[in-house]
Amino acid sequence: MSCSIKKDYNIKLQSKIDDYLTPDYVFIPYNSNVKLKVNNNDYIYKNMHILDYEDKKIFSSVSGKFVGTKKMMVENGKILNCLVIENDFKEKLQRRSGVKKDINAYSVDKVLEIINNYGIYEEKNNVSEILKKHIGEEVLIINTIESEPYIASELFLTSKYIYEILETLDAIMQIFHFKKCMFIIKNNANEIITKSIDYIGTFPNIDLKLVEDIYPIDNYAILKNYLKLKKGCVLKSSTIYEIYLALKRSLSATEKLITISGDGIKNPKVVNAKIGSSIKNIINDLIKIKDEDNLIFIANGLLSGNEIDINSLIVTPLLNGIIIKKKEKIMSTECIKCGQCYFNCPVKINPVLLLNNKKTDISKCLHCGLCSYICPAHINLNKYLEKSEKE
Ligand code: SF4
Ligand code: SF4
């Protein structure tokens, strides 16, 4: 079971994307075991491979000087060491590679090698491994959805780069022998539906598929279930855009679309920011706050996100949005045994058992936050799920 989330229609994103592409400094997180590929005071080129973080290759989003390290916060609330690069605003590349005309002519091995070289991941999954696993399958499913209310970074990215995404999809289908492609869009995303219809006609193997705006349909297992598909390779449209940059332009992604929204601000919007920028600076420069003293900040969405201190928060590839919300005093009461948490849970976990100190298997929990959100007694069931996971 998934469910549709009531939205506050006063919170409306402006249709234009704002840029935040000239931060004074960018912060690139790394873990303690990492071997840096650069030294203090080195000149750093934009797109230079500067370190490996959790097996991923990390590239610089600006050119400038490596001026030291600083502890900053990432989207899940962890404080990590970050390499600090002082931007010289020259966007200087080590080498210019031009634009590859015919990406359809690449072999499977070459595409996998390029994807690996550019460190393209979806969450913790290496995209070259995902493609290798699904080669020759019937369907490639492209997900443009974020089902969290008020977050629309994926949708705006798809709209901004629709042609580049479709062109790359066409090549991937041919190279990896997928028979058809489902391009998934929410049925209320009118602007992008119209735009996709305009372009998609040129790509006969790519079909537009509209789905309901229910939560958490962006989860791949839930999405496949909804589409009644047992098999199929699912990738985000933003991943396809990263593959486009790597295959066609020999570049890594240096920018990230972030939605900044919520009832605590006057101008909800999507911002195209340099990866590694300070969120505090973005908010100071671009966002009109309603009441500074009375706000909470939630990274990556109301239902599944974490309340976070934005003072040292940075833009990472895994940060999709910040909800800035008026603080509310909501008191929880006793469980009224309504069963809504169990009924609405997409993987049929019963969190009430945890409330009553009973054990239940939560290994399939998606951490979607729906049970807490739906609970009429305002019980923070997430807290019980986290506690049980730690035990
Ligand atoms: S138990 Fe887990 S999967 Fe089920 S609604 Fe709660 S957070 Fe989501
Ligand atoms: S939704 Fe809340 S009140 Fe209802 S059964 Fe679950 S925990 Fe109890």
CSV table of C-alpha atoms and ligand atoms in Angstrom, one decimal:
chain,number,residue,atom,x,y,z
A,1,MET,CA,0.0,0.0,0.0
A,2,SER,CA,1.2,3.5,-0.8
A,3,CYS,CA,-0.8,6.7,-0.2
A,4,SER,CA,-1.3,10.1,-1.6
A,5,ILE,CA,0.0,12.9,0.6
A,6,LYS,CA,-2.1,16.0,1.3
A,7,LYS,CA,-0.2,19.1,0.2
A,8,ASP,CA,-0.3,22.7,1.1
A,9,TYR,CA,-1.1,24.3,-2.2
A,10,ASN,CA,0.2,27.7,-0.9
A,11,ILE,CA,3.7,26.2,-1.3
A,12,LYS,CA,4.4,26.7,-5.0
A,13,LEU,CA,7.8,26.3,-6.6
A,14,GLN,CA,8.6,29.1,-9.0
A,15,SER,CA,9.1,27.7,-12.6
A,16,LYS,CA,12.5,29.3,-13.2
A,17,ILE,CA,15.6,27.6,-11.9
A,18,ASP,CA,18.0,30.0,-10.1
A,19,ASP,CA,21.8,29.5,-10.4
A,20,TYR,CA,24.3,29.4,-7.6
A,21,LEU,CA,27.4,28.6,-9.6
A,22,THR,CA,30.1,31.0,-8.2
A,23,PRO,CA,30.6,30.1,-4.5
A,24,ASP,CA,33.9,31.4,-3.0
A,25,TYR,CA,34.7,28.0,-1.7
A,26,VAL,CA,33.6,24.4,-2.3
A,27,PHE,CA,33.8,21.6,0.3
A,28,ILE,CA,34.4,18.1,-0.9
A,29,PRO,CA,33.8,15.4,1.8
A,30,TYR,CA,36.0,12.4,2.3
A,31,ASN,CA,36.4,9.6,4.9
A,32,SER,CA,39.4,9.0,7.1
A,33,ASN,CA,40.9,6.1,5.1
A,34,VAL,CA,41.0,8.1,1.9
A,35,LYS,CA,44.2,8.8,0.0
A,36,LEU,CA,44.0,12.4,-1.4
A,37,LYS,CA,45.3,12.8,-4.9
A,38,VAL,CA,46.2,16.4,-4.3
A,39,ASN,CA,48.4,18.3,-1.8
A,40,ASN,CA,47.8,21.6,0.1
A,41,ASN,CA,48.3,24.7,-2.1
A,42,ASP,CA,48.0,22.6,-5.3
A,43,TYR,CA,46.2,24.1,-8.2
A,44,ILE,CA,43.0,22.2,-8.9
A,45,TYR,CA,41.3,22.1,-12.3
A,46,LYS,CA,37.6,21.8,-12.7
A,47,ASN,CA,36.7,18.1,-13.3
A,48,MET,CA,40.0,17.0,-11.8
A,49,HIS,CA,40.0,13.6,-10.0
A,50,ILE,CA,40.9,14.7,-6.5
A,51,LEU,CA,40.0,11.8,-4.3
A,52,ASP,CA,38.2,8.5,-3.9
A,53,TYR,CA,35.4,8.5,-1.4
A,54,GLU,CA,33.9,5.1,-0.4
A,55,ASP,CA,35.2,3.6,-3.7
A,56,LYS,CA,33.8,6.5,-5.8
A,57,LYS,CA,35.9,8.7,-7.8
A,58,ILE,CA,35.3,12.3,-6.8
A,59,PHE,CA,36.0,15.3,-9.1
A,60,SER,CA,36.4,19.0,-8.4
A,61,SER,CA,33.4,21.2,-9.3
A,62,VAL,CA,35.5,24.3,-9.7
A,63,SER,CA,39.0,25.4,-10.5
A,64,GLY,CA,41.1,27.1,-7.9
A,65,LYS,CA,43.5,26.3,-5.0
A,66,PHE,CA,43.4,23.5,-2.4
A,67,VAL,CA,43.6,25.6,0.8
A,68,GLY,CA,43.1,23.0,3.5
A,69,THR,CA,40.4,20.9,5.2
A,70,LYS,CA,37.4,21.7,7.3
A,71,LYS,CA,34.6,19.6,9.0
A,72,MET,CA,31.2,20.1,7.3
A,73,MET,CA,27.9,18.4,7.4
A,74,VAL,CA,26.4,16.1,4.7
A,75,GLU,CA,22.7,15.4,3.9
A,76,ASN,CA,22.3,12.6,6.5
A,77,GLY,CA,23.6,14.8,9.3
A,78,LYS,CA,27.1,13.2,9.5
A,79,ILE,CA,30.0,15.6,10.0
A,80,LEU,CA,32.9,14.7,7.6
A,81,ASN,CA,36.3,16.1,6.8
A,82,CYS,CA,36.1,18.1,3.6
A,83,LEU,CA,38.8,19.2,1.3
A,84,VAL,CA,38.4,23.0,0.8
A,85,ILE,CA,38.9,24.5,-2.7
A,86,GLU,CA,39.1,28.3,-3.1
A,87,ASN,CA,37.3,29.1,-6.3
A,88,ASP,CA,39.3,31.2,-8.9
A,89,PHE,CA,36.1,31.5,-11.0
A,90,LYS,CA,38.0,30.5,-14.1
A,91,GLU,CA,36.3,27.1,-14.6
A,92,LYS,CA,39.6,25.9,-16.0
A,93,LEU,CA,39.7,22.4,-17.3
A,94,GLN,CA,42.9,20.3,-17.5
A,95,ARG,CA,42.1,19.4,-21.0
A,96,ARG,CA,39.2,20.1,-23.4
A,97,SER,CA,37.9,17.0,-25.1
A,98,GLY,CA,35.2,18.4,-27.4
A,99,VAL,CA,31.8,16.7,-28.0
A,100,LYS,CA,31.6,13.1,-29.1
A,101,LYS,CA,29.2,13.0,-32.1
A,102,ASP,CA,28.0,9.4,-32.2
A,103,ILE,CA,27.7,7.9,-28.7
A,104,ASN,CA,25.6,5.0,-30.2
A,105,ALA,CA,28.8,3.6,-31.7
A,106,TYR,CA,30.4,2.9,-28.3
A,107,SER,CA,30.8,-0.8,-27.3
A,108,VAL,CA,29.3,-2.2,-24.0
A,109,ASP,CA,32.8,-2.5,-22.5
A,110,LYS,CA,33.8,1.1,-23.4
A,111,VAL,CA,30.6,2.5,-21.9
A,112,LEU,CA,31.1,0.5,-18.7
A,113,GLU,CA,34.7,1.8,-18.6
A,114,ILE,CA,33.7,5.4,-19.0
A,115,ILE,CA,30.9,5.2,-16.4
A,116,ASN,CA,33.5,3.7,-14.0
A,117,ASN,CA,36.1,6.4,-14.8
A,118,TYR,CA,33.6,9.1,-14.0
A,119,GLY,CA,32.5,7.4,-10.8
A,120,ILE,CA,28.8,7.4,-11.7
A,121,TYR,CA,26.7,6.0,-8.8
A,122,GLU,CA,23.0,5.9,-7.8
A,123,GLU,CA,23.0,6.2,-4.0
A,124,LYS,CA,25.5,3.4,-3.1
A,125,ASN,CA,25.2,1.5,-6.3
A,126,ASN,CA,27.8,1.6,-9.1
A,127,VAL,CA,25.8,2.3,-12.3
A,128,SER,CA,28.2,0.2,-14.5
A,129,GLU,CA,27.4,-2.8,-12.3
A,130,ILE,CA,23.6,-2.1,-12.6
A,131,LEU,CA,23.8,-1.9,-16.4
A,132,LYS,CA,26.0,-5.0,-16.6
A,133,LYS,CA,23.5,-7.0,-14.5
A,134,HIS,CA,20.5,-6.0,-16.7
A,135,ILE,CA,22.1,-6.3,-20.2
A,136,GLY,CA,19.6,-7.6,-22.8
A,137,GLU,CA,16.5,-7.3,-20.5
A,138,GLU,CA,13.1,-6.4,-21.8
A,139,VAL,CA,12.6,-3.0,-20.1
A,140,LEU,CA,14.7,0.0,-19.1
A,141,ILE,CA,12.6,2.1,-16.7
A,142,ILE,CA,13.6,5.8,-16.3
A,143,ASN,CA,12.4,7.4,-13.1
A,144,THR,CA,11.8,11.2,-13.1
A,145,ILE,CA,9.8,11.0,-9.8
A,146,GLU,CA,10.4,12.3,-6.4
A,147,SER,CA,7.3,11.5,-4.4
A,148,GLU,CA,8.3,13.5,-1.4
A,149,PRO,CA,6.0,16.5,-1.3
A,150,TYR,CA,7.5,19.9,-2.2
A,151,ILE,CA,10.7,18.4,-3.7
A,152,ALA,CA,11.0,18.5,-7.5
A,153,SER,CA,14.7,18.5,-8.3
A,154,GLU,CA,14.6,15.4,-10.5
A,155,LEU,CA,11.6,16.7,-12.4
A,156,PHE,CA,13.3,20.1,-13.1
A,157,LEU,CA,16.5,18.4,-14.2
A,158,THR,CA,14.5,16.2,-16.6
A,159,SER,CA,12.8,19.2,-18.0
A,160,LYS,CA,16.1,21.2,-18.3
A,161,TYR,CA,18.0,18.5,-20.1
A,162,ILE,CA,15.2,16.5,-21.8
A,163,TYR,CA,16.9,16.2,-25.2
A,164,GLU,CA,20.3,15.2,-23.7
A,165,ILE,CA,18.5,12.6,-21.6
A,166,LEU,CA,16.5,11.1,-24.4
A,167,GLU,CA,19.5,11.0,-26.8
A,168,THR,CA,21.6,9.2,-24.2
A,169,LEU,CA,18.7,6.8,-23.4
A,170,ASP,CA,18.4,5.9,-27.1
A,171,ALA,CA,22.2,5.1,-27.2
A,172,ILE,CA,22.0,3.0,-23.9
A,173,MET,CA,19.1,1.0,-25.2
A,174,GLN,CA,20.9,0.2,-28.4
A,175,ILE,CA,24.3,-0.6,-26.7
A,176,PHE,CA,22.8,-2.7,-23.9
A,177,HIS,CA,20.1,-4.3,-26.0
A,178,PHE,CA,17.1,-3.2,-24.0
A,179,LYS,CA,13.9,-3.8,-26.1
A,180,LYS,CA,11.9,-0.9,-24.8
A,181,CYS,CA,12.1,2.0,-22.4
A,182,MET,CA,9.4,3.4,-20.1
A,183,PHE,CA,9.9,7.0,-19.3
A,184,ILE,CA,8.1,7.5,-16.0
A,185,ILE,CA,6.5,10.8,-15.1
A,186,LYS,CA,3.9,11.7,-12.4
A,187,ASN,CA,0.5,12.3,-14.0
A,188,ASN,CA,0.2,15.8,-12.5
A,189,ALA,CA,3.5,17.1,-13.8
A,190,ASN,CA,1.9,18.8,-16.8
A,191,GLU,CA,4.7,21.0,-18.0
A,192,ILE,CA,7.2,18.1,-18.3
A,193,ILE,CA,4.6,15.8,-19.8
A,194,THR,CA,4.0,18.4,-22.6
A,195,LYS,CA,7.7,18.9,-23.1
A,196,SER,CA,8.4,15.1,-23.2
A,197,ILE,CA,5.6,14.5,-25.7
A,198,ASP,CA,7.2,17.2,-28.0
A,199,TYR,CA,10.6,15.4,-28.0
A,200,ILE,CA,9.8,11.7,-27.4
A,201,GLY,CA,8.2,11.2,-30.9
A,202,THR,CA,11.7,11.2,-32.4
A,203,PHE,CA,12.6,8.1,-30.2
A,204,PRO,CA,10.3,5.3,-31.2
A,205,ASN,CA,11.5,2.8,-28.5
A,206,ILE,CA,10.9,5.2,-25.7
A,207,ASP,CA,7.3,5.3,-24.2
A,208,LEU,CA,6.0,7.9,-21.9
A,209,LYS,CA,4.3,6.2,-18.9
A,210,LEU,CA,2.3,8.3,-16.4
A,211,VAL,CA,1.9,7.2,-12.8
A,212,GLU,CA,-0.2,8.5,-9.9
A,213,ASP,CA,1.3,10.9,-7.4
A,214,ILE,CA,1.5,8.5,-4.5
A,215,TYR,CA,4.1,8.0,-1.8
A,216,PRO,CA,6.7,6.3,-2.0
A,217,ILE,CA,6.4,5.5,-5.7
A,218,ASP,CA,9.9,6.6,-6.3
A,219,ASN,CA,11.2,3.5,-4.5
A,220,TYR,CA,12.2,1.1,-7.2
A,221,ALA,CA,10.6,-2.0,-5.8
A,222,ILE,CA,7.3,-0.1,-5.3
A,223,LEU,CA,7.5,1.4,-8.7
A,224,LYS,CA,8.0,-2.0,-10.4
A,225,ASN,CA,5.2,-3.5,-8.4
A,226,TYR,CA,2.9,-0.6,-9.5
A,227,LEU,CA,3.9,-1.2,-13.1
A,228,LYS,CA,3.3,-4.9,-12.6
A,229,LEU,CA,6.9,-5.7,-13.8
A,230,LYS,CA,8.9,-8.5,-12.3
A,231,LYS,CA,12.1,-7.6,-14.1
A,232,GLY,CA,13.6,-4.4,-15.5
A,233,CYS,CA,16.4,-2.1,-15.0
A,234,VAL,CA,15.5,1.2,-13.2
A,235,LEU,CA,17.6,4.3,-13.3
A,236,LYS,CA,17.0,7.9,-12.5
A,237,SER,CA,16.9,10.5,-15.3
A,238,SER,CA,19.6,12.4,-13.4
A,239,THR,CA,21.8,9.3,-13.8
A,240,ILE,CA,21.2,9.3,-17.5
A,241,TYR,CA,22.2,12.9,-17.6
A,242,GLU,CA,25.5,12.1,-15.8
A,243,ILE,CA,26.1,9.3,-18.4
A,244,TYR,CA,25.4,11.9,-21.1
A,245,LEU,CA,28.1,14.3,-19.6
A,246,ALA,CA,30.6,11.4,-19.4
A,247,LEU,CA,30.0,9.8,-22.8
A,248,LYS,CA,29.3,12.9,-24.9
A,249,ARG,CA,31.4,15.6,-23.3
A,250,SER,CA,34.0,13.7,-21.2
A,251,LEU,CA,32.9,15.6,-18.1
A,252,SER,CA,31.7,14.7,-14.6
A,253,ALA,CA,28.7,16.4,-13.0
A,254,THR,CA,29.7,19.6,-11.2
A,255,GLU,CA,26.3,21.0,-10.5
A,256,LYS,CA,23.3,19.7,-8.5
A,257,LEU,CA,19.6,20.8,-8.6
A,258,ILE,CA,18.3,21.4,-5.0
A,259,THR,CA,14.7,22.3,-4.1
A,260,ILE,CA,14.4,24.8,-1.3
A,261,SER,CA,10.8,24.8,-0.2
A,262,GLY,CA,8.4,24.8,2.8
A,263,ASP,CA,6.0,27.1,4.6
A,264,GLY,CA,8.9,29.0,6.4
A,265,ILE,CA,9.9,30.8,3.2
A,266,LYS,CA,8.4,33.3,0.8
A,267,ASN,CA,9.9,32.1,-2.5
A,268,PRO,CA,10.2,28.2,-2.8
A,269,LYS,CA,12.4,27.4,-5.8
A,270,VAL,CA,14.8,25.0,-7.4
A,271,VAL,CA,18.5,26.1,-7.4
A,272,ASN,CA,21.2,24.8,-9.7
A,273,ALA,CA,24.2,24.9,-7.3
A,274,LYS,CA,27.9,23.9,-7.6
A,275,ILE,CA,28.5,20.6,-5.8
A,276,GLY,CA,30.2,21.5,-2.5
A,277,SER,CA,28.6,24.9,-2.0
A,278,SER,CA,27.5,25.9,1.5
A,279,ILE,CA,23.7,25.7,1.9
A,280,LYS,CA,23.7,28.5,4.4
A,281,ASN,CA,25.2,30.8,1.7
A,282,ILE,CA,22.7,29.7,-0.9
A,283,ILE,CA,19.8,30.4,1.5
A,284,ASN,CA,21.3,33.8,2.5
A,285,ASP,CA,21.7,34.8,-1.1
A,286,LEU,CA,18.5,33.4,-2.7
A,287,ILE,CA,15.8,32.7,-0.2
A,288,LYS,CA,13.4,35.0,1.6
A,289,ILE,CA,12.8,33.7,5.1
A,290,LYS,CA,9.5,34.4,6.9
A,291,ASP,CA,10.6,34.3,10.5
A,292,GLU,CA,14.2,33.4,11.3
A,293,ASP,CA,13.7,32.5,14.9
A,294,ASN,CA,11.0,30.0,14.4
A,295,LEU,CA,12.2,27.5,11.8
A,296,ILE,CA,13.3,23.9,11.4
A,297,PHE,CA,15.3,22.6,8.4
A,298,ILE,CA,14.8,19.1,7.0
A,299,ALA,CA,17.2,17.6,4.4
A,300,ASN,CA,15.7,15.5,1.6
A,301,GLY,CA,12.0,15.7,2.4
A,302,LEU,CA,9.3,16.0,5.0
A,303,LEU,CA,8.6,12.3,5.3
A,304,SER,CA,11.9,10.5,4.9
A,305,GLY,CA,14.4,13.4,5.6
A,306,ASN,CA,16.4,14.4,8.7
A,307,GLU,CA,16.0,17.5,10.7
A,308,ILE,CA,19.4,19.2,10.3
A,309,ASP,CA,21.5,22.2,11.3
A,310,ILE,CA,22.2,24.0,8.1
A,311,ASN,CA,25.1,26.1,9.4
A,312,SER,CA,27.8,23.7,8.0
A,313,LEU,CA,25.6,21.8,5.5
A,314,ILE,CA,27.0,21.4,2.0
A,315,VAL,CA,25.5,20.5,-1.4
A,316,THR,CA,26.3,16.8,-2.2
A,317,PRO,CA,25.1,14.6,-5.1
A,318,LEU,CA,22.8,12.9,-2.5
A,319,LEU,CA,21.1,16.2,-1.4
A,320,ASN,CA,17.8,16.7,-3.3
A,321,GLY,CA,16.2,19.4,-1.2
A,322,ILE,CA,15.8,21.4,2.0
A,323,ILE,CA,12.4,21.9,3.6
A,324,ILE,CA,12.3,25.0,5.7
A,325,LYS,CA,9.3,24.7,8.0
A,326,LYS,CA,7.7,26.7,10.7
A,327,LYS,CA,8.2,25.1,14.1
A,328,GLU,CA,5.0,23.5,15.4
A,329,LYS,CA,4.3,22.2,18.9
A,330,ILE,CA,2.7,18.8,18.2
A,331,MET,CA,2.2,16.7,21.3
A,332,SER,CA,2.0,12.9,20.8
A,333,THR,CA,-0.7,11.0,22.5
A,334,GLU,CA,-1.3,7.3,23.2
A,335,CYS,CA,-1.7,4.9,20.4
A,336,ILE,CA,-5.4,4.6,19.5
A,337,LYS,CA,-4.9,1.3,17.7
A,338,CYS,CA,-6.3,2.6,14.5
A,339,GLY,CA,-3.9,0.4,12.4
A,340,GLN,CA,-3.2,3.2,9.9
A,341,CYS,CA,0.6,2.7,10.3
A,342,TYR,CA,0.4,-1.0,9.4
A,343,PHE,CA,-2.3,-0.5,6.7
A,344,ASN,CA,-0.3,2.2,4.8
A,345,CYS,CA,3.1,0.6,5.2
A,346,PRO,CA,4.3,-0.4,1.7
A,347,VAL,CA,6.1,-3.5,3.0
A,348,LYS,CA,3.6,-4.4,5.7
A,349,ILE,CA,5.6,-3.9,8.9
A,350,ASN,CA,3.6,-3.3,12.0
A,351,PRO,CA,5.4,-0.6,14.0
A,352,VAL,CA,2.8,-0.9,16.9
A,353,LEU,CA,4.7,-4.1,17.9
A,354,LEU,CA,7.8,-2.0,18.5
A,355,LEU,CA,5.8,0.5,20.6
A,356,ASN,CA,4.8,-2.4,22.8
A,357,ASN,CA,8.4,-3.7,23.1
A,358,LYS,CA,7.7,-6.7,20.9
A,359,LYS,CA,10.1,-7.9,18.2
A,360,THR,CA,9.3,-7.7,14.6
A,361,ASP,CA,11.4,-8.1,11.4
A,362,ILE,CA,12.1,-4.6,10.1
A,363,SER,CA,14.8,-5.6,7.6
A,364,LYS,CA,12.5,-4.6,4.7
A,365,CYS,CA,11.8,-1.2,6.1
A,366,LEU,CA,12.3,1.5,3.4
A,367,HIS,CA,12.7,4.3,6.0
A,368,CYS,CA,10.0,6.2,4.0
A,369,GLY,CA,8.5,7.8,7.2
A,370,LEU,CA,5.0,7.1,6.1
A,371,CYS,CA,3.9,5.4,9.3
A,372,SER,CA,5.0,8.4,11.4
A,373,TYR,CA,3.5,10.9,9.0
A,374,ILE,CA,0.1,9.1,8.9
A,375,CYS,CA,-0.2,8.4,12.7
A,376,PRO,CA,-3.2,10.4,14.1
A,377,ALA,CA,-1.6,10.2,17.6
A,378,HIS,CA,1.6,11.9,16.2
A,379,ILE,CA,3.8,9.1,17.5
A,380,ASN,CA,7.4,9.3,16.1
A,381,LEU,CA,7.5,5.7,14.9
A,382,ASN,CA,10.8,6.4,13.1
A,383,LYS,CA,12.4,6.6,16.5
A,384,TYR,CA,11.2,3.1,17.4
A,385,LEU,CA,12.3,1.7,14.0
A,386,GLU,CA,15.8,3.2,14.4
A,387,LYS,CA,16.1,1.9,17.9
A,388,SER,CA,15.1,-1.6,16.8
A,389,GLU,CA,17.6,-1.5,14.0
A,390,LYS,CA,20.4,-0.6,16.3
A,391,GLU,CA,19.6,-3.5,18.7
B,1,SF4,S1,7.7,0.7,8.8
B,1,SF4,FE1,9.3,1.5,7.4
B,1,SF4,S2,8.5,1.0,5.3
B,1,SF4,FE2,6.8,0.9,6.7
B,1,SF4,S3,5.8,2.9,6.6
B,1,SF4,FE3,7.2,2.9,8.4
B,1,SF4,S4,9.1,3.7,7.5
B,1,SF4,FE4,7.9,3.1,5.8
B,2,SF4,S1,-1.1,4.9,13.3
B,2,SF4,FE1,-0.4,5.6,15.4
B,2,SF4,S2,-2.3,5.5,16.6
B,2,SF4,FE2,-2.7,4.3,14.8
B,2,SF4,S3,-2.1,2.2,15.3
B,2,SF4,FE3,-0.3,3.1,14.4
B,2,SF4,S4,0.9,3.9,16.1
B,2,SF4,FE4,-1.2,3.6,16.9
